[in-house]
Coordinates of C-alpha atoms in Angstrom, one line a residue:
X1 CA -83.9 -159.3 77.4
X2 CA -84.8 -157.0 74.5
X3 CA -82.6 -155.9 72.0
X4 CA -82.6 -152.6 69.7
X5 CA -82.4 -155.1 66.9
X6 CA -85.4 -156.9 68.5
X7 CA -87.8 -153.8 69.1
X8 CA -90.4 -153.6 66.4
X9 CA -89.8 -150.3 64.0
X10 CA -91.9 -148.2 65.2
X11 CA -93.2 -145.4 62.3
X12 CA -91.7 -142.4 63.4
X13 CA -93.4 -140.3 61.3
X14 CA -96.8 -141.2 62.0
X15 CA -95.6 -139.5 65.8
X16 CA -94.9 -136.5 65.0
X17 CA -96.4 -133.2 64.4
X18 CA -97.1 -132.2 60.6
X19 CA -94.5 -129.2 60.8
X20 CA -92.1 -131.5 61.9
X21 CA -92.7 -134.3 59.9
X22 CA -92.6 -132.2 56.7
X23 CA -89.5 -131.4 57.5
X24 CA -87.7 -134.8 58.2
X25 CA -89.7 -136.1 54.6
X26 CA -87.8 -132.7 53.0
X27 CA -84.4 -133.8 54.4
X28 CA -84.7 -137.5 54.0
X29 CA -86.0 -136.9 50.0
X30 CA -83.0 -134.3 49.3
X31 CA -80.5 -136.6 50.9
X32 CA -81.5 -139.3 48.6
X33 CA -80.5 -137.3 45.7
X34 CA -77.6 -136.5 47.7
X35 CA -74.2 -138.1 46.7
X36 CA -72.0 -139.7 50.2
X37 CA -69.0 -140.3 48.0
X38 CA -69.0 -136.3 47.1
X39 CA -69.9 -135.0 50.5
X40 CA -68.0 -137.8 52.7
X41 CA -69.1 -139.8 55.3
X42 CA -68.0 -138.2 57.9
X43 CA -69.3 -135.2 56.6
X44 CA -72.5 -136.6 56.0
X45 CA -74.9 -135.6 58.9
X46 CA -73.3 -132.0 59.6
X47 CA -74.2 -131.0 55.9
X48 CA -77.3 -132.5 56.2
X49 CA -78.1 -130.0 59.3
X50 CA -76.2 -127.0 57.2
X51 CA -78.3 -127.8 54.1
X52 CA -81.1 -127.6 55.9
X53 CA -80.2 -124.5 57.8
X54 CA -79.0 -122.6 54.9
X55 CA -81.8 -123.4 52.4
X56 CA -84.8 -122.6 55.2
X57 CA -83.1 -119.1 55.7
X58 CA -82.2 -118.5 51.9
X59 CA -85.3 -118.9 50.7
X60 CA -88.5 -117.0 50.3
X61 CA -90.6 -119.6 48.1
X62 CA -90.4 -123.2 48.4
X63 CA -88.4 -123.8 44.8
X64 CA -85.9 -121.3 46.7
X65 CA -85.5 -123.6 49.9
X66 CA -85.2 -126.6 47.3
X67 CA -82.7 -125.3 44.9
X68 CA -80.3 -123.7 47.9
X69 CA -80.6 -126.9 49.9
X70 CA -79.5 -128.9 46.4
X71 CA -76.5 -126.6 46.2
X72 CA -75.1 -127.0 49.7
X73 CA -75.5 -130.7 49.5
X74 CA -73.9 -130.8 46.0
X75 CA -76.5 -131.7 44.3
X76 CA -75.7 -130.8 40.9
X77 CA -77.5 -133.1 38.7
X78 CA -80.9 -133.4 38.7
X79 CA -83.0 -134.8 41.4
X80 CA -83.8 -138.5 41.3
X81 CA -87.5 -139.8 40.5
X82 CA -88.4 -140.3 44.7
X83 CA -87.0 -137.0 45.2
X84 CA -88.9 -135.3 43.1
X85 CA -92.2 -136.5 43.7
X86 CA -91.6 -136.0 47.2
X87 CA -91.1 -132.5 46.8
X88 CA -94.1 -132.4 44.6
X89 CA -96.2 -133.4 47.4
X90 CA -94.6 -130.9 49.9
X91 CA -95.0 -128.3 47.4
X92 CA -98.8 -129.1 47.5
X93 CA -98.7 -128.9 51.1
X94 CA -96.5 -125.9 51.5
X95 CA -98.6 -123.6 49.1
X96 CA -100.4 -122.0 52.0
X97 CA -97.9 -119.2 53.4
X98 CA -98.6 -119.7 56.7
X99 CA -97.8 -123.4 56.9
X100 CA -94.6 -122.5 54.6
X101 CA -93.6 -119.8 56.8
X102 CA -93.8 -123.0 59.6
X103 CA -92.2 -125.3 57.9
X104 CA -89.1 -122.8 57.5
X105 CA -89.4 -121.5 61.5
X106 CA -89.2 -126.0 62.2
X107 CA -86.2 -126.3 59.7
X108 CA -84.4 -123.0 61.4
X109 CA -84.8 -123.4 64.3
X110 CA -84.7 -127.1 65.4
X111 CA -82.4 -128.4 62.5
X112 CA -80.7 -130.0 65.0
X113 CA -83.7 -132.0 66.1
X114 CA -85.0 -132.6 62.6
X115 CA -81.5 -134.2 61.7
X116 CA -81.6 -136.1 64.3
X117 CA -85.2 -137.6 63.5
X118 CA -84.1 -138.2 60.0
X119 CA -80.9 -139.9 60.6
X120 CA -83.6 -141.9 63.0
X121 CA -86.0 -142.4 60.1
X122 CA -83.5 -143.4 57.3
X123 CA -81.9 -145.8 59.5
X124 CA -85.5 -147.5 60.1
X125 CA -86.2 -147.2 56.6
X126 CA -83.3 -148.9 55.9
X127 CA -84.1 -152.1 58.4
X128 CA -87.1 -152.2 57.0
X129 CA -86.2 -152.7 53.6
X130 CA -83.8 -156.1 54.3
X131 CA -86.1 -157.4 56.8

């Protein structure tokens, strides 16, 4: 009899559709700036969704959808090093408007999904990394 704990990780990225995985590597990076002891745990995963909501329909540029998704995760420092670089490499990848425009529809519309994927990913991340 299997296990979850025996189940290979299986990369959940690598499974999913570009819009959609652009959007889980946004979330995860700006949660790992992200501080639990200032937003709560049990707080945690319904700001995430918010955040995600809020800065996908605030902004109009992708520095815009960073800055008001820093702000409602209380974010108020700056971003840490992974952070960073990962939004460097979506802002490459978000420069044409079309895939921006997207990317904001995916995190809009399905942030419930995306959360859902990310709390998903982290958590594999996280096995990963001990095992």
């Amino acid at each position: 009899m299997s296990t979850e704990n025996d189940s290979p990780l299986v990369d959940l990225l690598a499974t999913l559709p570009s819009t959609v995985q652009r959007a889980v590597r946004f979330q995860s990076a700006m949660l790992d700036s992200a501080d639990v002891e200032v937003i709560g745990r049990s707080a945690w995963w319904d700001r995430a969704r918010t955040a995600l909501e809020t800065g996908a329909a605030t902004g109009t540029r992708f520095s815009e959808v960073v800055s008001a998704t820093a702000k409602k995760l209380q974010i108020t420092w700056a971003l840490s090093r992974e952070t960073a670089e990962e939004v460097t490499r979506l802002t490459a990848e978000l420069a044409d408007p079309q895939v921006f425009a997207e990317f904001r529809e995916q995190c809009q519309s399905d942030a419930v999904y995306v959360t859902a994927l990310t709390r998903i990913h982290r958590t594999n991340r996280r096995k990963k990394a001990t095992a």
